Coordinates of N, CA and C in Angstrom, one line a residue:
Chain A
M59 N 0.8 -1.2 0.0 CA 0.0 0.0 0.0 C 0.9 1.3 0.0
I60 N 0.3 2.3 -0.6 CA 1.0 3.6 -0.6 C 0.8 4.3 0.7
D61 N 1.9 4.8 1.3 CA 1.8 5.6 2.5 C 1.9 7.0 2.2
A62 N 1.8 7.9 3.2 CA 1.8 9.3 3.0 C 3.1 9.8 2.4
L63 N 4.2 9.3 2.9 CA 5.5 9.7 2.5 C 5.7 9.5 1.0
V64 N 5.3 8.3 0.5 CA 5.5 7.9 -0.9 C 4.6 8.8 -1.7
L65 N 3.4 9.0 -1.3 CA 2.4 9.8 -2.0 C 3.0 11.3 -2.2
E66 N 3.5 11.8 -1.1 CA 4.0 13.2 -1.2 C 5.3 13.2 -2.1
K67 N 6.1 12.2 -2.0 CA 7.3 12.1 -2.9 C 6.9 12.1 -4.4
I68 N 5.8 11.3 -4.7 CA 5.4 11.2 -6.0 C 4.8 12.5 -6.5
A69 N 4.1 13.2 -5.6 CA 3.5 14.5 -6.0 C 4.6 15.5 -6.2
D70 N 5.6 15.6 -5.3 CA 6.6 16.5 -5.4 C 7.4 16.3 -6.7
L71 N 7.7 15.0 -7.0 CA 8.5 14.7 -8.2 C 7.8 15.0 -9.5
T72 N 6.5 14.7 -9.5 CA 5.7 15.0 -10.7 C 5.6 16.5 -10.9
F73 N 5.4 17.3 -9.9 CA 5.3 18.7 -10.0 C 6.6 19.3 -10.5
F74 N 7.7 18.8 -9.9 CA 9.0 19.3 -10.2 C 9.4 19.1 -11.7
F75 N 9.2 17.8 -12.1 CA 9.5 17.5 -13.5 C 8.6 18.2 -14.5
G76 N 7.3 18.3 -14.1 CA 6.3 19.1 -15.0 C 6.7 20.5 -15.1
A77 N 7.1 21.1 -14.0 CA 7.5 22.5 -14.1 C 8.8 22.7 -14.8
F78 N 9.7 21.8 -14.6 CA 11.0 21.9 -15.3 C 10.9 21.7 -16.8
I79 N 10.1 20.7 -17.2 CA 10.0 20.5 -18.6 C 9.2 21.6 -19.3
F80 N 8.2 22.2 -18.6 CA 7.5 23.3 -19.1 C 8.4 24.5 -19.2
M81 N 9.3 24.7 -18.3 CA 10.3 25.8 -18.3 C 11.2 25.6 -19.5
I82 N 11.6 24.4 -19.8 CA 12.5 24.2 -21.0 C 11.7 24.5 -22.3
A83 N 10.4 24.1 -22.3 CA 9.6 24.4 -23.5 C 9.4 25.9 -23.7
T84 N 9.2 26.6 -22.6 CA 9.0 28.0 -22.6 C 10.3 28.7 -23.1
A85 N 11.4 28.2 -22.7 CA 12.7 28.8 -23.1 C 12.9 28.6 -24.6
F86 N 12.4 27.4 -25.1 CA 12.5 27.2 -26.6 C 11.6 28.2 -27.3
A87 N 10.4 28.4 -26.8 CA 9.5 29.4 -27.5 C 10.1 30.8 -27.3
G88 N 10.8 31.0 -26.2 CA 11.5 32.3 -26.1 C 12.6 32.5 -27.1
L89 N 13.3 31.4 -27.4 CA 14.3 31.5 -28.5 C 13.7 32.0 -29.8
G90 N 12.6 31.4 -30.1 CA 11.9 31.8 -31.4 C 11.5 33.2 -31.3
A91 N 11.0 33.7 -30.2 CA 10.6 35.1 -30.0 C 11.8 36.0 -30.1
L92 N 13.0 35.5 -29.6 CA 14.2 36.3 -29.7 C 14.6 36.5 -31.2
R93 N 14.5 35.4 -31.9 CA 14.8 35.5 -33.4 C 13.9 36.5 -34.1
L94 N 12.6 36.5 -33.7 CA 11.7 37.4 -34.3 C 12.0 38.8 -33.9
A95 N 12.5 39.0 -32.6 CA 12.8 40.4 -32.2 C 14.0 40.9 -32.9
L96 N 15.0 40.1 -33.2 CA 16.2 40.6 -33.8 C 16.1 40.7 -35.3
K97 N 15.2 40.0 -35.9 CA 15.3 39.9 -37.4 C 14.3 40.9 -38.1
G98 N 13.1 41.1 -37.6 CA 12.1 41.7 -38.3 C 12.1 43.2 -38.3
E99 N 11.1 43.9 -38.8 CA 11.0 45.3 -38.7 C 10.5 45.7 -37.4
T100 N 10.0 47.0 -37.2 CA 9.8 47.6 -35.9 C 8.6 46.9 -35.2
V101 N 7.5 46.7 -35.8 CA 6.3 46.1 -35.2 C 6.5 44.6 -34.9
T102 N 7.2 44.0 -35.8 CA 7.6 42.6 -35.6 C 8.5 42.4 -34.4
S103 N 9.5 43.3 -34.3 CA 10.4 43.3 -33.2 C 9.6 43.5 -31.9
L104 N 8.7 44.4 -31.9 CA 7.9 44.6 -30.7 C 7.1 43.4 -30.3
M105 N 6.6 42.7 -31.3 CA 5.8 41.4 -31.0 C 6.8 40.4 -30.4
G106 N 8.0 40.3 -31.0 CA 8.9 39.3 -30.5 C 9.4 39.6 -29.1
V107 N 9.6 40.9 -28.8 CA 10.0 41.3 -27.4 C 8.8 41.0 -26.4
S108 N 7.6 41.2 -26.9 CA 6.4 40.9 -26.0 C 6.4 39.4 -25.7
A109 N 6.6 38.6 -26.7 CA 6.5 37.1 -26.4 C 7.7 36.7 -25.6
L110 N 8.9 37.4 -25.8 CA 10.0 37.1 -25.0 C 9.8 37.4 -23.5
T111 N 9.2 38.6 -23.3 CA 8.9 38.9 -21.8 C 8.0 37.9 -21.2
T112 N 7.0 37.5 -22.0 CA 6.1 36.4 -21.5 C 6.9 35.2 -21.1
A113 N 7.7 34.7 -22.0 CA 8.5 33.5 -21.7 C 9.4 33.7 -20.5
A114 N 10.1 34.8 -20.4 CA 11.0 35.1 -19.3 C 10.2 35.2 -18.0
G115 N 9.1 35.9 -18.1 CA 8.3 36.0 -16.8 C 7.8 34.7 -16.3
V116 N 7.2 33.9 -17.2 CA 6.7 32.6 -16.7 C 7.8 31.7 -16.2
S117 N 9.0 31.7 -16.9 CA 10.1 30.9 -16.4 C 10.6 31.4 -15.1
L118 N 10.6 32.7 -14.9 CA 11.0 33.2 -13.5 C 10.0 32.8 -12.5
Y119 N 8.7 32.9 -12.8 CA 7.7 32.5 -11.8 C 7.9 31.0 -11.4
I120 N 8.2 30.2 -12.4 CA 8.4 28.7 -12.1 C 9.6 28.5 -11.3
I121 N 10.7 29.3 -11.6 CA 11.9 29.2 -10.8 C 11.6 29.6 -9.3
Q122 N 10.7 30.6 -9.1 CA 10.4 31.0 -7.8 C 9.6 29.8 -7.1
I123 N 8.8 29.1 -7.9 CA 7.9 28.1 -7.2 C 8.8 26.9 -6.9
I124 N 9.6 26.4 -7.8 CA 10.3 25.1 -7.6 C 11.6 25.3 -6.8
F125 N 12.3 26.4 -7.0 CA 13.5 26.6 -6.2 C 13.4 27.6 -5.1
E126 N 12.2 28.2 -4.9 CA 11.9 29.1 -3.8 C 13.0 30.3 -3.8
V127 N 13.2 30.9 -4.9 CA 14.0 32.1 -5.0 C 13.0 33.3 -5.0
E128 N 13.0 34.0 -3.9 CA 11.9 34.9 -3.7 C 11.9 36.1 -4.6
F129 N 13.1 36.6 -4.9 CA 13.1 37.9 -5.8 C 12.6 37.6 -7.2
A130 N 12.7 36.3 -7.6 CA 12.2 36.0 -9.0 C 10.8 36.3 -9.2
R131 N 9.9 36.2 -8.1 CA 8.5 36.5 -8.3 C 8.3 37.9 -8.6
D132 N 9.0 38.8 -7.9 CA 8.8 40.3 -8.2 C 9.2 40.6 -9.6
T133 N 10.3 40.1 -10.0 CA 10.8 40.3 -11.4 C 9.8 39.8 -12.4
A134 N 9.2 38.6 -12.1 CA 8.3 37.9 -13.0 C 7.0 38.8 -13.2
I135 N 6.5 39.3 -12.0 CA 5.3 40.1 -12.1 C 5.5 41.4 -12.9
A136 N 6.7 42.0 -12.6 CA 7.0 43.2 -13.4 C 7.1 42.9 -14.9
L137 N 7.8 41.8 -15.2 CA 7.9 41.5 -16.6 C 6.6 41.2 -17.3
L138 N 5.8 40.4 -16.6 CA 4.5 40.0 -17.3 C 3.6 41.2 -17.4
I139 N 3.4 42.0 -16.4 CA 2.4 43.1 -16.5 C 3.0 44.3 -17.3
L140 N 4.2 44.7 -17.0 CA 4.8 45.9 -17.7 C 5.1 45.5 -19.1
G141 N 5.4 44.3 -19.4 CA 5.7 43.9 -20.8 C 4.4 44.0 -21.7
S142 N 3.3 43.5 -21.2 CA 2.1 43.5 -22.0 C 1.5 45.0 -22.1
V143 N 1.6 45.7 -20.9 CA 1.1 47.1 -21.0 C 2.0 48.0 -21.9
G144 N 3.3 47.8 -21.8 CA 4.2 48.5 -22.6 C 4.0 48.2 -24.1
T145 N 3.7 46.9 -24.4 CA 3.5 46.5 -25.8 C 2.3 47.3 -26.3
I146 N 1.2 47.3 -25.5 CA 0.0 48.0 -26.0 C 0.3 49.5 -26.2
I147 N 1.1 50.1 -25.3 CA 1.4 51.6 -25.5 C 2.2 51.8 -26.7
F148 N 3.3 51.0 -26.9 CA 4.1 51.2 -28.0 C 3.4 51.0 -29.3
A149 N 2.6 49.9 -29.4 CA 1.8 49.7 -30.6 C 0.9 50.8 -30.9
R150 N 0.3 51.4 -29.9 CA -0.6 52.6 -30.1 C 0.2 53.7 -30.6
L151 N 1.5 53.9 -30.1 CA 2.4 55.0 -30.5 C 2.7 54.8 -32.0
F152 N 3.1 53.6 -32.4 CA 3.4 53.3 -33.8 C 2.3 53.6 -34.7
R153 N 1.1 53.2 -34.2 CA -0.1 53.4 -35.1 C -0.3 54.9 -35.3
M154 N -0.2 55.7 -34.2 CA -0.5 57.1 -34.3 C 0.6 57.8 -35.2
E155 N 1.8 57.3 -35.0 CA 2.9 57.9 -35.9 C 2.7 57.6 -37.3
E156 N 2.4 56.3 -37.6 CA 2.4 55.8 -38.9 C 1.0 56.2 -39.6
G157 N -0.1 56.2 -38.9 CA -1.3 56.2 -39.5 C -1.9 57.6 -39.6
E158 N -1.5 58.5 -38.7 CA -2.1 59.8 -38.7 C -1.2 60.9 -39.2
Chain B
M53 N 12.0 4.5 -7.1 CA 11.9 3.9 -8.5 C 10.4 4.1 -8.9
I54 N 9.5 3.8 -8.0 CA 8.1 3.9 -8.4 C 7.7 5.3 -8.8
S55 N 8.2 6.3 -8.0 CA 7.8 7.7 -8.3 C 8.4 8.1 -9.7
E56 N 9.6 7.7 -10.0 CA 10.2 8.1 -11.3 C 9.4 7.5 -12.5
L57 N 9.1 6.2 -12.2 CA 8.3 5.5 -13.3 C 6.9 6.1 -13.5
F58 N 6.3 6.5 -12.3 CA 5.0 7.2 -12.4 C 5.1 8.5 -13.2
V59 N 6.2 9.3 -12.9 CA 6.3 10.6 -13.6 C 6.5 10.3 -15.1
V60 N 7.3 9.4 -15.5 CA 7.5 9.1 -17.0 C 6.2 8.7 -17.6
I61 N 5.5 7.7 -17.0 CA 4.2 7.2 -17.6 C 3.2 8.4 -17.7
Y62 N 3.1 9.1 -16.6 CA 2.1 10.2 -16.5 C 2.4 11.3 -17.6
A63 N 3.7 11.6 -17.8 CA 4.1 12.6 -18.8 C 3.8 12.1 -20.2
I64 N 4.1 10.8 -20.4 CA 3.8 10.3 -21.8 C 2.4 10.3 -22.1
I65 N 1.5 9.9 -21.1 CA 0.1 9.8 -21.3 C -0.5 11.2 -21.6
I66 N -0.1 12.2 -20.8 CA -0.6 13.6 -21.0 C -0.2 14.2 -22.3
I67 N 1.1 14.1 -22.6 CA 1.7 14.7 -23.8 C 1.1 14.0 -25.0
G68 N 0.9 12.7 -24.9 CA 0.3 12.0 -26.0 C -1.2 12.3 -26.2
F69 N -1.9 12.6 -25.1 CA -3.3 13.0 -25.2 C -3.4 14.4 -25.9
V70 N -2.5 15.3 -25.5 CA -2.5 16.6 -26.1 C -2.2 16.5 -27.6
A71 N -1.2 15.7 -27.9 CA -0.8 15.6 -29.3 C -1.9 15.0 -30.1
W72 N -2.6 14.0 -29.5 CA -3.8 13.4 -30.2 C -4.9 14.4 -30.5
N73 N -5.1 15.2 -29.5 CA -6.2 16.3 -29.6 C -5.8 17.3 -30.7
I74 N -4.5 17.7 -30.7 CA -4.1 18.7 -31.7 C -4.2 18.1 -33.1
K75 N -3.8 16.8 -33.2 CA -3.9 16.1 -34.5 C -5.4 16.0 -34.9
K76 N -6.3 15.8 -33.9 CA -7.7 15.7 -34.2 C -8.3 17.0 -34.7
G77 N -7.7 18.1 -34.3 CA -8.3 19.4 -34.7 C -8.6 20.3 -33.6
S78 N -8.9 19.9 -32.4 CA -9.1 20.8 -31.4 C -7.8 21.3 -30.8
F79 N -7.7 22.5 -30.4 CA -6.4 23.1 -30.1 C -5.5 22.3 -29.1
V80 N -5.9 22.3 -27.9 CA -5.2 21.6 -26.9 C -5.9 20.4 -26.3
I81 N -7.1 20.7 -25.8 CA -7.9 19.6 -25.2 C -9.3 19.8 -25.5
E82 N -10.1 18.8 -25.4 CA -11.5 19.0 -25.5 C -12.0 19.1 -24.0
P83 N -12.4 20.3 -23.6 CA -12.5 20.5 -22.1 C -13.5 19.6 -21.4
S84 N -14.7 19.5 -22.0 CA -15.8 18.8 -21.3 C -15.4 17.4 -20.9
K85 N -15.0 16.6 -21.8 CA -14.6 15.2 -21.5 C -13.5 15.1 -20.6
L86 N -12.4 15.9 -20.8 CA -11.2 15.8 -20.0 C -11.5 16.2 -18.6
V87 N -12.2 17.3 -18.4 CA -12.4 17.8 -17.1 C -13.2 16.8 -16.3
I88 N -14.3 16.3 -16.9 CA -15.1 15.3 -16.2 C -14.3 14.1 -15.8
A89 N -13.5 13.6 -16.8 CA -12.6 12.4 -16.5 C -11.6 12.7 -15.4
I90 N -11.0 13.9 -15.4 CA -10.1 14.2 -14.3 C -10.7 14.3 -13.0
I91 N -11.9 14.9 -12.9 CA -12.6 15.1 -11.6 C -13.0 13.7 -11.1
I92 N -13.5 12.8 -11.9 CA -13.9 11.5 -11.5 C -12.7 10.7 -11.0
L93 N -11.6 10.7 -11.8 CA -10.4 10.0 -11.4 C -9.9 10.5 -10.1
S94 N -9.9 11.8 -9.9 CA -9.3 12.4 -8.7 C -10.2 12.0 -7.5
I95 N -11.5 12.0 -7.6 CA -12.3 11.6 -6.5 C -12.1 10.2 -6.1
I96 N -12.0 9.3 -7.2 CA -11.8 7.9 -6.9 C -10.4 7.7 -6.2
A97 N -9.4 8.4 -6.7 CA -8.1 8.3 -6.1 C -8.1 8.8 -4.6
T98 N -8.8 9.9 -4.4 CA -8.9 10.4 -3.1 C -9.6 9.4 -2.1
I99 N -10.7 8.8 -2.6 CA -11.4 7.9 -1.7 C -10.5 6.7 -1.4
I100 N -9.8 6.2 -2.4 CA -9.0 5.0 -2.2 C -7.8 5.3 -1.3
L101 N -7.2 6.4 -1.5 CA -5.9 6.7 -0.8 C -6.2 7.2 0.7
S102 N -7.4 7.8 0.8 CA -7.7 8.4 2.2 C -8.1 7.4 3.2
R103 N -8.1 6.1 2.8 CA -8.4 5.1 3.8 C -7.3 4.9 4.8
N104 N -6.0 5.0 4.3 CA -4.9 4.9 5.3 C -4.0 6.1 5.3
I105 N -4.4 7.2 4.6 CA -3.6 8.4 4.6 C -4.5 9.6 5.0
D106 N -3.9 10.6 5.7 CA -4.7 11.7 6.1 C -5.3 12.4 4.9
I107 N -6.6 12.8 5.0 CA -7.3 13.3 3.9 C -6.7 14.6 3.3
Y108 N -6.2 15.5 4.2 CA -5.6 16.7 3.8 C -4.3 16.5 2.9
V109 N -3.5 15.5 3.4 CA -2.3 15.2 2.7 C -2.7 14.6 1.3
T110 N -3.7 13.8 1.3 CA -4.1 13.1 0.0 C -4.6 14.2 -1.0
I111 N -5.5 15.1 -0.5 CA -6.0 16.1 -1.5 C -4.8 17.0 -2.0
R112 N -3.9 17.4 -1.1 CA -2.8 18.3 -1.5 C -1.9 17.6 -2.5
S113 N -1.7 16.3 -2.2 CA -0.8 15.5 -3.1 C -1.4 15.3 -4.5
I114 N -2.7 15.0 -4.5 CA -3.4 14.8 -5.8 C -3.5 16.1 -6.6
A115 N -3.7 17.2 -5.9 CA -3.8 18.5 -6.5 C -2.4 18.9 -7.1
K116 N -1.4 18.5 -6.4 CA 0.0 18.8 -6.9 C 0.3 17.9 -8.2
I117 N -0.1 16.7 -8.1 CA 0.0 15.8 -9.3 C -0.7 16.4 -10.5
L118 N -1.9 16.9 -10.3 CA -2.7 17.5 -11.4 C -2.1 18.8 -11.9
A119 N -1.5 19.5 -11.0 CA -0.8 20.8 -11.4 C 0.4 20.4 -12.3
G120 N 1.1 19.3 -11.9 CA 2.2 18.9 -12.8 C 1.7 18.4 -14.1
G121 N 0.6 17.8 -14.1 CA 0.0 17.3 -15.4 C -0.4 18.5 -16.3
I122 N -0.9 19.6 -15.7 CA -1.2 20.8 -16.5 C 0.0 21.4 -17.1
M123 N 1.1 21.3 -16.3 CA 2.4 21.8 -16.9 C 2.9 20.9 -18.0
F124 N 2.7 19.6 -17.9 CA 3.1 18.7 -19.0 C 2.2 19.0 -20.2
A125 N 0.9 19.3 -20.0 CA 0.0 19.6 -21.1 C 0.4 20.9 -21.8
G126 N 1.1 21.8 -21.1 CA 1.5 23.1 -21.8 C 2.8 22.9 -22.6
V127 N 3.5 21.8 -22.5 CA 4.8 21.7 -23.1 C 4.6 21.6 -24.6
L128 N 3.7 20.9 -25.1 CA 3.6 20.7 -26.6 C 3.2 22.0 -27.3
P129 N 2.2 22.7 -26.8 CA 1.9 24.0 -27.5 C 3.0 25.0 -27.5
M130 N 3.8 25.0 -26.4 CA 5.0 25.9 -26.4 C 6.0 25.5 -27.4
I131 N 6.3 24.2 -27.5 CA 7.3 23.7 -28.5 C 6.8 23.9 -29.9
S132 N 5.5 23.7 -30.1 CA 4.9 23.9 -31.5 C 5.0 25.4 -31.8
A133 N 4.8 26.3 -30.8 CA 4.9 27.7 -31.1 C 6.3 28.1 -31.4
G134 N 7.3 27.5 -30.7 CA 8.7 27.8 -31.0 C 9.1 27.4 -32.4
I135 N 8.6 26.2 -32.8 CA 9.0 25.7 -34.1 C 8.3 26.6 -35.2
G136 N 7.1 27.0 -34.9 CA 6.4 27.9 -35.9 C 7.1 29.2 -36.0
L137 N 7.6 29.8 -34.9 CA 8.3 31.0 -35.0 C 9.6 30.9 -35.8
F138 N 10.2 29.7 -35.7 CA 11.4 29.5 -36.5 C 11.1 29.3 -37.9
R139 N 10.0 28.6 -38.2 CA 9.7 28.2 -39.6 C 9.2 29.3 -40.5
F140 N 8.3 30.2 -39.9 CA 7.7 31.2 -40.7 C 8.6 32.4 -41.0
G141 N 9.3 32.3 -42.0 CA 10.3 33.4 -42.3 C 9.6 34.5 -43.2
D142 N 10.5 35.4 -43.6 CA 10.0 36.5 -44.4 C 9.6 36.1 -45.9
E143 N 10.0 34.9 -46.3 CA 9.7 34.5 -47.7 C 8.3 34.3 -47.9
Y144 N 7.4 34.3 -46.9 CA 6.0 34.0 -47.1 C 5.2 35.3 -47.4
G145 N 5.9 36.5 -47.5 CA 5.2 37.7 -47.8 C 4.9 38.5 -46.6
P146 N 4.3 39.7 -46.9 CA 4.1 40.6 -45.7 C 3.0 40.2 -44.8
N147 N 2.1 39.4 -45.2 CA 1.0 39.0 -44.3 C 1.4 37.9 -43.4
I148 N 2.6 37.4 -43.4 CA 3.1 36.4 -42.4 C 3.1 37.0 -41.0
F149 N 3.0 38.4 -40.9 CA 3.0 39.0 -39.6 C 1.8 38.5 -38.8
Y150 N 0.7 38.3 -39.5 CA -0.6 37.9 -38.8 C -0.5 36.5 -38.2
A151 N 0.2 35.6 -39.0 CA 0.4 34.3 -38.5 C 1.4 34.3 -37.3
R152 N 2.4 35.1 -37.4 CA 3.3 35.2 -36.2 C 2.6 35.8 -35.0
N153 N 1.7 36.7 -35.3 CA 0.9 37.3 -34.2 C 0.0 36.2 -33.5
H154 N -0.5 35.3 -34.3 CA -1.3 34.2 -33.8 C -0.4 33.3 -33.0
I155 N 0.8 33.1 -33.4 CA 1.7 32.2 -32.7 C 2.1 32.8 -31.4
T156 N 2.4 34.0 -31.3 CA 2.7 34.7 -30.0 C 1.5 34.7 -29.1
G157 N 0.3 34.8 -29.7 CA -0.9 34.6 -28.9 C -1.0 33.2 -28.3
V158 N -0.6 32.2 -29.0 CA -0.6 30.8 -28.5 C 0.3 30.8 -27.3
I159 N 1.5 31.4 -27.4 CA 2.5 31.4 -26.3 C 1.9 32.0 -25.1
D160 N 1.3 33.2 -25.3 CA 0.7 34.0 -24.2 C -0.5 33.2 -23.5
T161 N -1.3 32.7 -24.4 CA -2.5 32.0 -23.8 C -2.1 30.7 -23.0
T162 N -1.2 29.9 -23.6 CA -0.7 28.7 -22.9 C -0.1 29.1 -21.5
A163 N 0.8 30.1 -21.6 CA 1.4 30.5 -20.3 C 0.4 31.0 -19.3
S164 N -0.6 31.8 -19.7 CA -1.5 32.3 -18.7 C -2.4 31.2 -18.2
L165 N -2.9 30.3 -19.1 CA -3.8 29.2 -18.6 C -3.0 28.3 -17.6
V166 N -1.8 28.0 -18.0 CA -1.0 27.1 -17.1 C -0.8 27.8 -15.7
M167 N -0.6 29.2 -15.7 CA -0.4 29.9 -14.5 C -1.7 29.9 -13.7
I168 N -2.8 30.1 -14.3 CA -4.1 30.1 -13.6 C -4.4 28.8 -13.0
F169 N -4.4 27.7 -13.8 CA -4.9 26.4 -13.2 C -3.8 25.8 -12.3
A170 N -2.5 25.9 -12.6 CA -1.5 25.4 -11.7 C -1.6 26.2 -10.4
G171 N -1.8 27.5 -10.4 CA -1.9 28.2 -9.2 C -3.1 27.8 -8.4
L172 N -4.2 27.5 -9.1 CA -5.4 27.1 -8.3 C -5.1 25.7 -7.6
L173 N -4.4 24.9 -8.3 CA -4.2 23.5 -7.8 C -3.2 23.5 -6.7
I174 N -2.2 24.4 -6.7 CA -1.2 24.3 -5.6 C -1.5 25.4 -4.6
F175 N -2.7 26.0 -4.6 CA -3.1 27.0 -3.6 C -2.2 28.2 -3.6
R176 N -1.8 28.7 -4.8 CA -1.0 29.9 -4.9 C -1.9 31.0 -5.5
L177 N -2.5 31.9 -4.7 CA -3.4 32.8 -5.3 C -2.7 34.0 -6.0
D178 N -1.5 34.2 -5.7 CA -0.7 35.3 -6.4 C -0.5 34.9 -7.9
L179 N -0.2 33.6 -8.0 CA 0.0 33.1 -9.4 C -1.3 33.2 -10.2
V180 N -2.5 32.9 -9.5 CA -3.8 33.0 -10.2 C -4.1 34.4 -10.6
A181 N -3.8 35.3 -9.7 CA -4.1 36.7 -9.9 C -3.3 37.3 -11.1
V182 N -2.0 37.0 -11.1 CA -1.2 37.5 -12.2 C -1.6 36.9 -13.5
G183 N -1.8 35.5 -13.5 CA -2.2 34.8 -14.7 C -3.5 35.4 -15.2
F184 N -4.5 35.6 -14.3 CA -5.8 36.1 -14.8 C -5.7 37.5 -15.4
F185 N -4.9 38.4 -14.7 CA -4.6 39.7 -15.3 C -4.0 39.7 -16.6
F186 N -3.0 38.8 -16.8 CA -2.3 38.6 -18.0 C -3.3 38.0 -19.1
F187 N -4.1 37.1 -18.7 CA -5.1 36.5 -19.6 C -6.1 37.6 -20.1
I188 N -6.4 38.6 -19.3 CA -7.3 39.6 -19.7 C -6.6 40.5 -20.7
L189 N -5.3 40.7 -20.5 CA -4.5 41.7 -21.4 C -4.2 41.1 -22.7
I190 N -4.1 39.8 -22.9 CA -3.6 39.2 -24.1 C -4.3 39.7 -25.4
P191 N -5.7 39.7 -25.4 CA -6.3 40.1 -26.7 C -6.0 41.5 -27.1
Y192 N -5.9 42.4 -26.1 CA -5.6 43.8 -26.4 C -4.2 43.9 -27.0
V193 N -3.3 43.1 -26.5 CA -1.9 43.1 -27.0 C -1.9 42.7 -28.5
G194 N -2.6 41.6 -28.8 CA -2.6 41.1 -30.2 C -3.3 42.1 -31.1
N195 N -4.4 42.7 -30.6 CA -5.2 43.6 -31.4 C -4.3 44.9 -31.7
A196 N -3.6 45.4 -30.7 CA -2.8 46.6 -30.8 C -1.7 46.4 -31.8
L197 N -1.1 45.2 -31.7 CA 0.0 44.9 -32.6 C -0.5 44.8 -34.1
A198 N -1.6 44.1 -34.3 CA -2.1 43.9 -35.6 C -2.5 45.2 -36.2
N199 N -3.1 46.1 -35.4 CA -3.5 47.4 -35.8 C -2.3 48.3 -36.2
A200 N -1.3 48.2 -35.4 CA -0.1 49.0 -35.7 C 0.5 48.6 -37.0
Y201 N 0.6 47.2 -37.2 CA 1.2 46.7 -38.4 C 0.4 47.1 -39.6
Y202 N -1.0 47.0 -39.5 CA -1.8 47.3 -40.6 C -1.6 48.7 -41.1
Y203 N -1.6 49.7 -40.1 CA -1.5 51.1 -40.5 C -0.1 51.4 -41.1
S204 N 0.9 50.8 -40.5 CA 2.3 51.0 -41.0 C 2.4 50.4 -42.5
Y205 N 1.8 49.3 -42.7 CA 1.9 48.7 -44.0 C 1.1 49.5 -45.1
Q206 N -0.1 50.0 -44.7 CA -0.8 50.9 -45.6 C 0.0 52.2 -45.9
R207 N 0.7 52.7 -44.9 CA 1.5 53.9 -45.2 C 2.6 53.6 -46.2
R208 N 3.2 52.4 -46.0 CA 4.3 52.1 -46.9 C 3.8 51.8 -48.3
L209 N 2.6 51.3 -48.4 CA 2.0 51.1 -49.7 C 1.7 52.4 -50.4
K210 N 1.3 53.5 -49.7 CA 1.0 54.8 -50.3 C 2.3 55.4 -50.7
E211 N 3.4 55.2 -49.9 CA 4.6 55.8 -50.3 C 5.2 55.2 -51.6

């Protein structure tokens, strides 16, 4: 029969490996976003940087959860929220400059 | 040894299920069947395990296993998005921007959904709050980017 220690060990190991493999996949998507940010024109670069901040923010949040590094959470929140808000503002700016 | 074996089998089952659903046509999962199956399996596992283990430890452990499963489910869309960003180059013409916009939307959506549901299952409300705020912001980001590209492209056409 499974006792409490074994069950907790299985749960911890499953969560650790799930988070770790998800972090690797996020880093791979971040590499694609980095290529987009360095290669394209202005709006494409903005899109790539936005996806890169998402990947970096989620990776940092997972680092905080599985390794308990406390400052990573603050950085992750700043990246996720300011990244998306900044993308909206810059896209609006590009649209006003280019369209009007 | 049992726990490592469990992790490998669990990961293979979940990633295979997600791949099968993507191949079938629905994006990641078909929510109704999967959610019902997961809830029923979790209740059965809780009832069986709580006979000789404390109920609080059982629920917490099963929720953590489910959170790990959600992260395994997010692996395949992230890798597909990365491959898509590498593959769609400039040789496909100017409208490839919109496909790339869709791909970055997939990255954002997967990240925010994993944050919300994993945060709910491991009882981390800060993760849920940030994920939900991010989930609200995603459509505005995509719309603003597509709008900016459209107007800049029209301007270049006029010039």
